[in-house]
Amino acid sequence: MKTTRLGTTGPEVSRISLGCMSFAGFYGPTDQDESFACLEAAKDQGIDFLDTAEIYGVGVSESVIGAYQQQSGHRFKIATKGGIVIGGARGENNNSEDHLRRALDGSLKRLQVDKVELYYIHRRDWSIEIEQVVETLAKFQQEGLIGQFGFSEIAPSSLRRATKVAPVGAVQNEYSLWTRYPELGLIQACEETGTTFV
C-alpha cells in the first residue's frame, strides 16, 4: 500500500482510506458484525486510515470503530469531523470553540482514544471568521487532542487565509468522475500551502 503524509509534518497514512459513513446505515441496513468484517478486510489490505464524522449516524460510525479497536487491539489512524449542529436546522453549523470542543470530546469518547490524527471542520460556520476557527483548532493541537486539522469542502481563498494563521494538514473535497471542481484552484492551493488534498 502506498502512503502519503498529512500536511508537511503529519503522519504517513495509506493513500487509500476507508470511509465509514456506511457503518451508520447510510447505504442500507448494516450491523456491527458486518462493519467489523469490513474493518478487518481493510486492515488486511494495508489500509490504516479511516474517515468518519460525528454526524454519521449521530455517533454510530465512531462507536463502531471504537468498539472494533477495543476488541481487536488494532489501532487505525483516524480522521473525524465536527461542526454540523446535530438536530439543528438544515445547514446549521457551529464552529465556535465551545461547540467544537464538545463535539471533539464526544468523538474521542466514542472512538475510545485520547487523540485523533486528523480533525476536520465538516462545514463552515459563516458567522465566525476562519482565522478564529484555526486558532481554536491549533489550541486542540497544543492540548494533544488532535494531530493535524483540516477542512471539508473549502474554497481556495479560505484555505490560503487559514494557512496564514497555522498549517492546515488536509482538505477533503469530492473529486470524481462527477465533479472536477477542485481542478479550478483547490488542488493548486493545496500544493502552494503544503496541505494534503483528500
XYZ file of N, CA, C and O in Angstrom:
792
model
N 0.835 -1.194 0.000
C 0.000 0.000 0.000
C 0.878 1.255 0.000
O 1.745 1.410 0.866
N 0.673 2.147 -0.945
C 1.401 3.411 -0.974
C 0.889 4.302 0.152
O -0.264 4.193 0.579
N 1.751 5.196 0.615
C 1.369 6.092 1.697
C 1.560 7.541 1.279
O 2.220 7.841 0.288
N 0.974 8.428 2.054
C 1.147 9.865 1.855
C 1.186 10.524 3.227
O 0.672 9.960 4.201
N 1.766 11.703 3.301
C 1.862 12.410 4.577
C 0.701 13.401 4.709
O 0.310 14.047 3.731
N 0.161 13.523 5.905
C -0.865 14.524 6.174
C -0.169 15.857 6.450
O 0.542 15.996 7.454
N -0.336 16.813 5.542
C 0.341 18.092 5.686
C 1.841 17.911 5.513
O 2.308 16.974 4.864
N 2.609 18.822 6.105
C 4.060 18.740 5.979
C 4.710 18.059 7.173
O 5.856 17.621 7.093
N 3.975 17.939 8.276
C 4.569 17.378 9.497
C 3.770 16.224 10.081
O 4.157 15.662 11.101
N 2.669 15.867 9.446
C 1.794 14.836 9.997
C 2.293 13.431 9.723
O 3.337 13.228 9.112
N 1.526 12.444 10.159
C 1.933 11.048 9.988
C 1.747 10.563 8.559
O 1.000 11.152 7.772
N 2.442 9.492 8.216
C 2.223 8.798 6.953
C 0.972 7.931 7.098
O 0.815 7.228 8.095
N 0.090 8.010 6.110
C -1.132 7.194 6.127
C -1.284 6.527 4.771
O -0.717 6.966 3.764
N -2.042 5.450 4.721
C -2.287 4.763 3.453
C -2.980 5.711 2.479
O -3.857 6.481 2.869
N -2.574 5.640 1.209
C -3.141 6.560 0.211
C -4.606 6.250 -0.065
O -5.354 7.116 -0.517
N -5.015 5.025 0.191
C -6.433 4.664 0.133
C -6.910 4.560 1.572
O -6.306 3.865 2.394
N -7.967 5.279 1.886
C -8.529 5.182 3.237
C -9.930 4.598 3.147
O -10.493 4.470 2.057
N -10.469 4.245 4.288
C -11.816 3.675 4.333
C -12.784 4.706 4.895
O -12.633 5.154 6.034
N -13.769 5.088 4.086
C -14.839 5.960 4.559
C -15.864 5.134 5.317
O -16.323 4.103 4.813
N -16.206 5.582 6.525
C -17.020 4.750 7.428
C -18.448 5.255 7.607
O -19.113 4.909 8.596
N -18.949 6.031 6.658
C -20.327 6.501 6.750
C -21.308 5.330 6.672
O -22.368 5.347 7.289
N -20.930 4.289 5.924
C -21.843 3.152 5.740
C -22.102 2.401 7.045
O -23.116 1.710 7.174
N -21.208 2.532 8.033
C -21.415 1.838 9.311
C -22.669 2.337 10.020
O -23.192 1.664 10.898
N -23.134 3.524 9.623
C -24.330 4.105 10.238
C -25.583 3.848 9.412
O -26.637 4.426 9.676
N -25.481 2.986 8.384
C -26.654 2.600 7.611
C -27.050 3.566 6.520
O -28.182 3.512 6.030
N -26.137 4.440 6.085
C -26.486 5.414 5.043
C -26.809 4.753 3.706
O -27.561 5.295 2.916
N -26.200 3.594 3.435
C -26.395 2.945 2.146
C -27.245 1.680 2.261
O -27.259 0.859 1.352
N -27.929 1.539 3.373
C -28.759 0.362 3.585
C -28.453 -0.273 4.924
O -27.502 0.118 5.605
N -29.265 -1.225 5.331
C -29.100 -1.843 6.662
C -27.716 -2.463 6.843
O -27.142 -3.024 5.906
N -27.196 -2.360 8.055
C -25.921 -2.975 8.401
C -25.942 -3.291 9.889
O -26.866 -2.902 10.605
N -24.935 -3.994 10.344
C -24.840 -4.255 11.785
C -23.364 -4.255 12.179
O -22.476 -4.130 11.336
N -23.112 -4.391 13.458
C -21.742 -4.292 13.950
C -20.849 -5.398 13.387
O -19.694 -5.137 13.031
N -21.365 -6.605 13.291
C -20.547 -7.710 12.763
C -20.089 -7.423 11.331
O -18.931 -7.675 10.977
N -20.995 -6.907 10.518
C -20.651 -6.594 9.137
C -19.610 -5.473 9.079
O -18.657 -5.515 8.296
N -19.786 -4.470 9.936
C -18.833 -3.360 9.981
C -17.472 -3.832 10.459
O -16.435 -3.414 9.930
N -17.457 -4.708 11.457
C -16.191 -5.263 11.939
C -15.479 -6.034 10.825
O -14.261 -5.947 10.666
N -16.246 -6.803 10.042
C -15.661 -7.567 8.941
C -15.065 -6.630 7.892
O -14.002 -6.917 7.321
N -15.725 -5.502 7.666
C -15.217 -4.512 6.713
C -13.900 -3.924 7.220
O -12.926 -3.787 6.461
N -13.842 -3.580 8.491
C -12.612 -3.037 9.076
C -11.480 -4.063 9.032
O -10.328 -3.725 8.748
N -11.814 -5.304 9.276
C -10.811 -6.371 9.238
C -10.261 -6.531 7.817
O -9.041 -6.673 7.619
N -11.150 -6.484 6.826
C -10.724 -6.601 5.429
C -9.846 -5.419 5.031
O -8.849 -5.589 4.322
N -10.209 -4.213 5.485
C -9.399 -3.023 5.193
C -8.001 -3.175 5.778
O -6.995 -2.908 5.112
N -7.946 -3.628 7.019
C -6.655 -3.839 7.682
C -5.805 -4.833 6.896
O -4.614 -4.612 6.668
N -6.432 -5.919 6.442
C -5.713 -6.955 5.709
C -5.166 -6.448 4.367
O -4.190 -6.979 3.853
N -5.809 -5.422 3.807
C -5.367 -4.846 2.537
C -4.329 -3.733 2.730
O -3.902 -3.103 1.761
N -3.958 -3.466 3.974
C -2.947 -2.440 4.238
C -3.501 -1.044 4.428
O -2.742 -0.071 4.492
N -4.825 -0.924 4.535
C -5.437 0.387 4.804
C -5.314 0.670 6.294
O -5.763 -0.121 7.120
N -4.701 1.809 6.632
C -4.527 2.135 8.053
C -5.166 3.468 8.439
O -4.961 3.981 9.527
N -5.979 4.037 7.523
C -6.538 5.375 7.726
C -8.049 5.324 7.528
O -8.526 4.896 6.477
N -8.797 5.743 8.541
C -10.258 5.729 8.495
C -10.797 7.153 8.489
O -10.237 8.049 9.117
N -11.927 7.333 7.808
C -12.597 8.628 7.772
C -14.009 8.459 8.317
O -14.778 7.638 7.824
N -14.332 9.227 9.345
C -15.659 9.162 9.945
C -16.094 10.575 10.317
O -15.463 11.554 9.926
N -17.189 10.703 11.047
C -17.690 12.016 11.466
C -18.693 11.840 12.593
O -19.372 10.819 12.686
N -18.788 12.881 13.396
C -19.767 12.896 14.491
C -21.178 12.665 13.954
O -21.973 11.942 14.551
N -21.479 13.239 12.808
C -22.856 13.199 12.292
C -23.216 11.870 11.629
O -24.382 11.604 11.352
N -22.255 11.005 11.360
C -22.559 9.725 10.718
C -23.303 8.830 11.701
O -22.713 8.174 12.544
N -24.632 8.841 11.561
C -25.468 8.060 12.456
C -25.503 8.624 13.858
O -25.791 7.901 14.819
N -25.249 9.928 13.992
C -25.196 10.592 15.308
C -24.265 9.796 16.237
O -24.641 9.380 17.329
N -23.047 9.572 15.763
C -22.036 8.904 16.572
C -21.926 7.406 16.365
O -20.995 6.781 16.884
N -22.841 6.803 15.626
C -22.827 5.346 15.450
C -21.527 4.880 14.792
O -20.878 3.929 15.241
N -21.129 5.545 13.708
C -19.915 5.141 12.996
C -18.699 5.183 13.926
O -17.902 4.243 13.964
N -18.556 6.261 14.672
C -17.423 6.381 15.598
C -17.467 5.290 16.667
O -16.432 4.714 17.024
N -18.650 5.008 17.175
C -18.785 3.981 18.219
C -18.389 2.604 17.707
O -17.755 1.821 18.431
N -18.745 2.300 16.463
C -18.377 1.011 15.866
C -16.853 0.902 15.761
O -16.254 -0.121 16.106
N -16.218 1.968 15.299
C -14.750 1.965 15.179
C -14.107 1.787 16.549
O -13.168 1.006 16.713
N -14.605 2.517 17.531
C -14.074 2.395 18.882
C -14.206 0.990 19.427
O -13.266 0.435 20.023
N -15.372 0.378 19.200
C -15.606 -0.985 19.691
C -14.692 -1.982 18.984
O -14.146 -2.898 19.610
N -14.507 -1.803 17.678
C -13.621 -2.707 16.928
C -12.187 -2.617 17.452
O -11.524 -3.640 17.660
N -11.720 -1.408 17.644
C -10.339 -1.239 18.101
C -10.138 -1.843 19.492
O -9.101 -2.460 19.765
N -11.135 -1.688 20.347
C -11.035 -2.268 21.690
C -11.012 -3.791 21.625
O -10.229 -4.442 22.306
N -11.878 -4.352 20.790
C -11.997 -5.813 20.709
C -10.790 -6.442 20.015
O -10.294 -7.488 20.437
N -10.321 -5.805 18.951
C -9.259 -6.397 18.133
C -7.856 -6.051 18.632
O -6.898 -6.761 18.341
N -7.744 -4.935 19.338
C -6.425 -4.466 19.744
C -5.679 -3.752 18.630
O -4.535 -3.331 18.800
N -6.327 -3.607 17.464
C -5.690 -2.936 16.327
C -6.048 -1.458 16.347
O -7.205 -1.101 16.562
N -5.082 -0.598 16.105
C -5.315 0.846 16.124
C -5.117 1.435 14.731
O -4.028 1.361 14.161
N -6.197 1.970 14.173
C -6.127 2.706 12.912
C -5.740 4.156 13.186
O -5.911 4.660 14.300
N -5.266 4.841 12.148
C -5.164 6.300 12.181
C -6.537 6.819 11.762
O -7.134 6.299 10.817
N -7.036 7.816 12.469
C -8.430 8.217 12.287
C -8.564 9.705 11.988
O -7.932 10.539 12.635
N -9.423 9.999 11.009
C -9.888 11.358 10.759
C -11.368 11.394 11.098
O -12.122 10.515 10.688
N -11.778 12.385 11.877
C -13.204 12.577 12.118
C -13.528 14.055 11.940
O -12.633 14.893 11.784
N -14.813 14.359 11.930
C -15.253 15.709 11.588
C -16.312 16.204 12.569
O -17.102 15.417 13.088
N -16.337 17.510 12.779
C -17.348 18.137 13.626
C -17.686 19.517 13.087
O -17.031 20.013 12.163
N -18.700 20.121 13.663
C -19.076 21.474 13.260
C -20.491 21.590 12.742
O -21.043 22.686 12.682
N -21.112 20.464 12.357
C -22.525 20.478 11.970
C -23.355 20.310 13.235
O -23.036 19.486 14.094
N -24.410 21.095 13.368
C -25.268 21.020 14.551
C -26.223 19.850 14.408
O -27.116 19.863 13.559
N -26.030 18.822 15.219
C -26.900 17.651 15.181
C -28.267 18.022 15.743
O -28.375 18.579 16.838
N -29.314 17.733 14.979
C -30.663 18.086 15.405
C -31.037 19.525 15.107
O -32.150 19.962 15.401
N -30.110 20.275 14.519
C -30.390 21.669 14.187
C -31.108 21.793 12.858
O -31.439 20.787 12.202
N -31.321 23.016 12.434
C -31.952 23.258 11.132
C -31.023 22.789 10.029
O -29.807 22.710 10.206
N -31.600 22.465 8.889
C -30.789 22.013 7.755
C -29.732 23.068 7.425
O -30.039 24.246 7.272
N -28.491 22.622 7.345
C -27.409 23.545 7.022
C -26.910 24.358 8.195
O -26.118 25.284 8.013
N -27.346 24.017 9.426
C -26.899 24.784 10.598
C -25.541 24.253 11.071
O -25.403 23.075 11.397
N -24.575 25.144 11.105
C -23.221 24.789 11.514
C -22.773 25.687 12.652
O -23.217 26.836 12.763
N -21.893 25.162 13.495
C -21.382 25.932 14.630
C -19.900 25.618 14.777
O -19.534 24.501 15.116
N -19.063 26.595 14.502
C -17.613 26.434 14.597
C -17.043 27.156 15.811
O -15.839 27.421 15.863
N -17.886 27.467 16.793
C -17.388 28.121 17.999
C -16.511 27.151 18.786
O -16.652 25.926 18.670
N -15.620 27.684 19.606
C -14.733 26.818 20.383
C -15.523 25.893 21.305
O -15.213 24.704 21.407
N -16.552 26.410 21.959
C -17.330 25.585 22.889
C -17.993 24.416 22.167
O -17.961 23.281 22.642
N -18.593 24.702 21.015
C -19.280 23.638 20.271
C -18.282 22.608 19.763
O -18.503 21.390 19.898
N -17.183 23.072 19.170
C -16.201 22.141 18.624
C -15.549 21.311 19.723
O -15.270 20.130 19.533
N -15.328 21.920 20.882
C -14.726 21.174 21.989
C -15.666 20.056 22.457
O -15.235 18.933 22.717
N -16.960 20.357 22.563
C -17.934 19.325 22.959
C -17.997 18.222 21.904
O -18.055 17.035 22.225
N -17.993 18.630 20.625
C -18.061 17.647 19.540
C -16.827 16.744 19.556
O -16.943 15.521 19.454
N -15.652 17.345 19.691
C -14.419 16.564 19.704
C -14.363 15.648 20.917
O -13.975 14.477 20.806
N -14.769 16.142 22.058
C -14.776 15.313 23.268
C -15.677 14.098 23.077
O -15.309 12.973 23.430
N -16.857 14.309 22.483
C -17.768 13.191 22.222
C -17.166 12.195 21.248
O -17.273 10.977 21.434
N -16.501 12.701 20.214
C -15.866 11.814 19.229
C -14.780 10.964 19.874
O -14.692 9.753 19.637
N -13.932 11.583 20.687
C -12.855 10.839 21.340
C -13.413 9.752 22.260
O -12.881 8.637 22.302
N -14.488 10.065 22.962
C -15.090 9.068 23.858
C -15.658 7.901 23.066
O -15.477 6.740 23.442
N -16.353 8.190 21.974
C -16.946 7.110 21.170
C -15.859 6.276 20.486
O -15.979 5.053 20.383
N -14.813 6.934 20.033
C -13.708 6.224 19.384
C -12.805 5.505 20.392
O -11.977 4.684 20.016
N -12.960 5.866 21.671
C -12.177 5.276 22.769
C -10.677 5.524 22.572
O -9.847 4.635 22.739
N -10.358 6.772 22.206
C -8.966 7.188 22.040
C -8.769 8.527 22.744
O -9.723 9.249 23.034
N -7.513 8.865 22.989
C -7.181 10.149 23.605
C -6.903 11.220 22.566
O -6.869 12.410 22.885
N -6.687 10.782 21.310
C -6.284 11.717 20.259
C -6.635 11.131 18.899
O -6.573 9.927 18.704
N -7.030 11.992 17.951
C -7.201 11.562 16.564
C -6.117 12.214 15.715
O -5.629 13.301 16.029
N -5.740 11.524 14.650
C -4.664 12.026 13.791
C -5.078 13.254 12.994
O -4.243 14.100 12.649
N -6.390 13.362 12.688
C -6.866 14.478 11.867
C -8.281 14.842 12.287
O -9.135 13.963 12.440
N -8.516 16.133 12.484
C -9.855 16.615 12.839
C -10.261 17.686 11.833
O -9.591 18.713 11.688
N -11.359 17.424 11.125
C -11.858 18.353 10.124
C -13.005 19.209 10.666
O -13.836 18.729 11.436
N -13.074 20.426 10.165
C -14.316 21.188 10.253
C -15.191 20.661 9.125
O -14.838 20.784 7.948
N -16.324 20.054 9.495
C -17.166 19.388 8.494
C -17.772 20.402 7.521
O -17.764 20.203 6.312
N -18.311 21.486 8.081
C -18.843 22.563 7.260
C -18.583 23.893 7.964
O -18.652 23.985 9.189
N -18.316 24.922 7.174
C -18.008 26.239 7.709
C -19.235 26.877 8.344
O -20.354 26.762 7.865
N -18.997 27.587 9.428
C -19.969 28.455 10.092
C -19.587 29.871 9.668
O -18.585 30.416 10.122
N -20.389 30.448 8.790
C -20.004 31.722 8.173
C -20.095 32.900 9.129
O -19.681 34.014 8.770
N -20.606 32.677 10.347
C -20.665 33.776 11.328
C -19.332 33.951 12.057
O -19.161 34.908 12.805
N -18.411 33.006 11.845
C -17.112 33.053 12.535
C -16.003 33.083 11.486
O -15.965 32.231 10.588
N -15.111 34.035 11.605
C -14.012 34.146 10.651
C -13.133 32.893 10.713
O -12.898 32.346 11.796
N -12.640 32.474 9.557
C -11.862 31.236 9.513
C -10.591 31.337 10.351
O -10.131 30.345 10.921
N -10.034 32.528 10.472
C -8.838 32.693 11.296
C -9.115 32.327 12.752
O -8.273 31.712 13.419
N -10.297 32.685 13.248
C -10.671 32.344 14.620
C -10.852 30.836 14.782
O -10.470 30.256 15.809
N -11.414 30.191 13.769
C -11.599 28.741 13.804
C -10.236 28.039 13.848
O -10.031 27.090 14.612
N -9.289 28.536 13.064
C -7.951 27.954 13.055
C -7.299 28.103 14.432
O -6.631 27.182 14.917
N -7.488 29.223 15.082
C -6.932 29.420 16.430
C -7.485 28.375 17.398
O -6.753 27.841 18.236
N -8.779 28.071 17.280
C -9.382 27.037 18.120
C -8.756 25.674 17.841
O -8.380 24.944 18.760
N -8.616 25.343 16.574
C -8.060 24.042 16.204
C -6.589 23.927 16.617
O -6.144 22.864 17.070
N -5.848 25.007 16.495
C -4.449 24.998 16.926
C -4.360 24.785 18.440
O -3.427 24.132 18.923
N -5.330 25.287 19.158
C -5.373 25.074 20.609
C -5.594 23.594 20.916
O -4.940 23.028 21.806
N -6.481 22.931 20.161
C -6.704 21.493 20.350
C -5.412 20.712 20.074
O -5.116 19.732 20.762
N -4.677 21.167 19.072
C -3.381 20.541 18.773
C -2.431 20.667 19.967
O -1.806 19.696 20.387
N -2.328 21.869 20.480
C -1.415 22.126 21.600
C -1.798 21.309 22.830
O -0.934 20.917 23.615
N -3.080 21.030 22.977
C -3.559 20.242 24.112
C -3.376 18.745 23.887
O -3.678 17.936 24.764
N -2.915 18.356 22.685
C -2.665 16.951 22.386
C -3.910 16.156 22.043
O -3.869 14.917 22.049
N -5.015 16.839 21.708
C -6.265 16.140 21.381
C -6.328 15.721 19.914
O -7.015 14.762 19.573
N -5.642 16.471 19.055
C -5.621 16.168 17.628
C -4.182 16.293 17.114
O -3.373 17.025 17.697
N -3.905 15.563 16.032
C -2.607 15.697 15.391
C -2.648 16.861 14.414
O -2.162 17.942 14.684
N -3.279 16.639 13.272
C -3.470 17.675 12.264
C -4.929 18.129 12.274
O -5.803 17.450 12.809
N -5.179 19.289 11.658
C -6.575 19.705 11.467
C -6.772 20.067 10.004
O -5.814 20.310 9.264
N -8.044 20.046 9.591
C -8.346 20.341 8.203
C -9.767 20.834 8.034
O -10.498 21.062 9.006
N -10.159 20.980 6.787
C -11.482 21.481 6.440
C -12.081 20.605 5.353
O -11.383 20.159 4.444
N -13.376 20.377 5.438
C -14.103 19.642 4.418
C -14.896 20.644 3.586
O -15.631 21.477 4.154
N -14.729 20.590 2.267
C -15.443 21.486 1.350
C -15.086 22.947 1.649
O -15.871 23.681 2.246
N -13.912 23.360 1.223
C -13.446 24.722 1.484
C -12.984 25.352 0.172
O -12.531 24.659 -0.739
N -13.088 26.665 0.083
C -12.641 27.388 -1.107
C -11.138 27.644 -1.039
O -10.573 27.768 0.051
N -10.473 27.735 -2.193
C -9.037 28.028 -2.186
C -8.686 29.295 -1.415
O -7.694 29.335 -0.687
N -9.498 30.338 -1.547
C -9.218 31.599 -0.844
C -9.296 31.417 0.666
O -8.492 31.986 1.418
N -10.247 30.602 1.135
C -10.373 30.336 2.567
C -9.184 29.539 3.074
O -8.674 29.784 4.175
N -8.720 28.572 2.278
C -7.553 27.789 2.666
C -6.330 28.693 2.826
O -5.579 28.568 3.794
N -6.143 29.595 1.884
C -4.983 30.491 1.968
C -5.067 31.370 3.209
O -4.057 31.618 3.875
N -6.252 31.848 3.526
C -6.417 32.654 4.751
C -6.091 31.819 5.986
O -5.411 32.292 6.910
N -6.583 30.583 6.011
C -6.379 29.715 7.176
C -4.904 29.443 7.412
O -4.423 29.471 8.545
N -4.164 29.182 6.324
C -2.759 28.795 6.484
C -1.876 29.964 6.901
O -0.729 29.752 7.300
N -2.384 31.172 6.835
C -1.617 32.318 7.347
C -1.595 32.316 8.872
O -0.745 32.948 9.490
N -2.540 31.595 9.486
C -2.605 31.502 10.950
C -1.818 30.300 11.446
O -1.034 30.381 12.392
N -2.023 29.140 10.799
C -1.336 27.903 11.183
C -1.433 26.924 10.019
O -2.363 27.011 9.204
N -0.493 25.973 9.913
C -0.546 24.998 8.814
C -1.813 24.146 8.868
O -2.208 23.679 9.935
N -2.435 23.968 7.712
C -3.627 23.121 7.588
C -3.171 21.770 7.055
O -2.550 21.691 5.995
N -3.472 20.710 7.792
C -2.987 19.381 7.420
C -3.638 18.818 6.177
O -2.969 18.211 5.339
N -4.952 19.012 6.032
C -5.651 18.382 4.905
C -6.934 19.121 4.562
O -7.538 19.777 5.415
N -7.314 19.000 3.317
C -8.602 19.478 2.832
C -9.286 18.295 2.169
O -8.675 17.559 1.383
N -10.546 18.093 2.514
C -11.331 16.988 1.942
C -12.383 17.581 1.018
O -13.127 18.488 1.405
N -12.419 17.072 -0.213
C -13.366 17.596 -1.179
C -13.665 16.515 -2.208
O -12.763 15.748 -2.563
N -14.894 16.458 -2.677
C -15.198 15.475 -3.716
C -14.398 15.785 -4.977
O -14.312 16.931 -5.423
N -13.805 14.739 -5.554
C -13.042 14.854 -6.790
C -13.237 13.522 -7.503
O -12.672 12.512 -7.102
N -14.087 13.503 -8.492
C -14.520 12.237 -9.064
C -14.877 12.417 -10.535
O -14.698 13.500 -11.103
N -15.415 11.364 -11.118
C -15.906 11.464 -12.491
C -17.075 12.445 -12.586
O -17.342 13.021 -13.635
N -17.756 12.640 -11.448
C -18.925 13.529 -11.446
C -18.525 14.992 -11.342
O -19.202 15.862 -11.873
N -17.485 15.281 -10.613
C -17.102 16.671 -10.409
C -15.591 16.839 -10.432
O -14.865 16.094 -9.767
N -15.140 17.810 -11.197
C -13.707 18.121 -11.308
C -13.425 19.523 -10.752
O -12.394 20.114 -11.044
N -14.347 20.060 -9.965
C -14.189 21.424 -9.454
C -12.851 21.690 -8.765
O -12.313 22.794 -8.883
N -12.283 20.727 -8.011
C -11.006 21.029 -7.366
C -9.905 21.447 -8.341
O -8.946 22.125 -7.944
N -10.043 21.074 -9.624
C -9.039 21.459 -10.613
C -9.085 22.957 -10.916
O -8.161 23.495 -11.530
N -10.149 23.636 -10.476
C -10.301 25.068 -10.749
C -9.552 25.938 -9.737
O -9.718 27.157 -9.752
N -8.766 25.326 -8.861
C -7.977 26.148 -7.942
C -7.649 25.497 -6.619
O -6.653 25.852 -5.986
N -8.461 24.550 -6.178
C -8.233 23.979 -4.850
C -6.988 23.098 -4.812
O -6.195 23.190 -3.870
N -6.803 22.263 -5.802
C -5.617 21.405 -5.828
C -4.351 22.265 -5.864
O -3.376 21.994 -5.158
N -4.392 23.336 -6.645
C -3.247 24.228 -6.742
C -2.986 24.918 -5.401
O -1.828 25.070 -4.983
N -4.053 25.340 -4.706
C -3.898 25.998 -3.403
C -3.311 25.031 -2.379
O -2.501 25.427 -1.530
N -3.711 23.760 -2.459
C -3.148 22.756 -1.547
C -1.653 22.598 -1.795
O -0.857 22.511 -0.842
N -1.256 22.570 -3.054
C 0.162 22.439 -3.388
C 0.956 23.637 -2.865
O 2.039 23.497 -2.317
N 0.387 24.832 -3.012
C 1.056 26.057 -2.564
C 1.259 26.081 -1.051
O 2.274 26.576 -0.552
N 0.270 25.568 -0.328
C 0.271 25.699 1.139
C 0.786 24.470 1.870
O 0.853 24.468 3.103
N 1.134 23.414 1.147
C 1.608 22.198 1.785
C 0.509 21.412 2.486
O 0.735 20.689 3.438
N -0.717 21.582 1.963
C -1.886 20.905 2.523
C -2.191 19.651 1.722
O -2.207 19.684 0.484
N -2.441 18.546 2.378
C -2.771 17.306 1.676
C -4.209 17.377 1.172
O -5.123 17.734 1.907
N -4.401 17.057 -0.116
C -5.739 17.015 -0.697
C -6.290 15.606 -0.546
O -5.671 14.629 -0.994
N -7.431 15.483 0.108
C -8.069 14.184 0.326
C -9.327 14.129 -0.517
O -10.206 14.970 -0.366
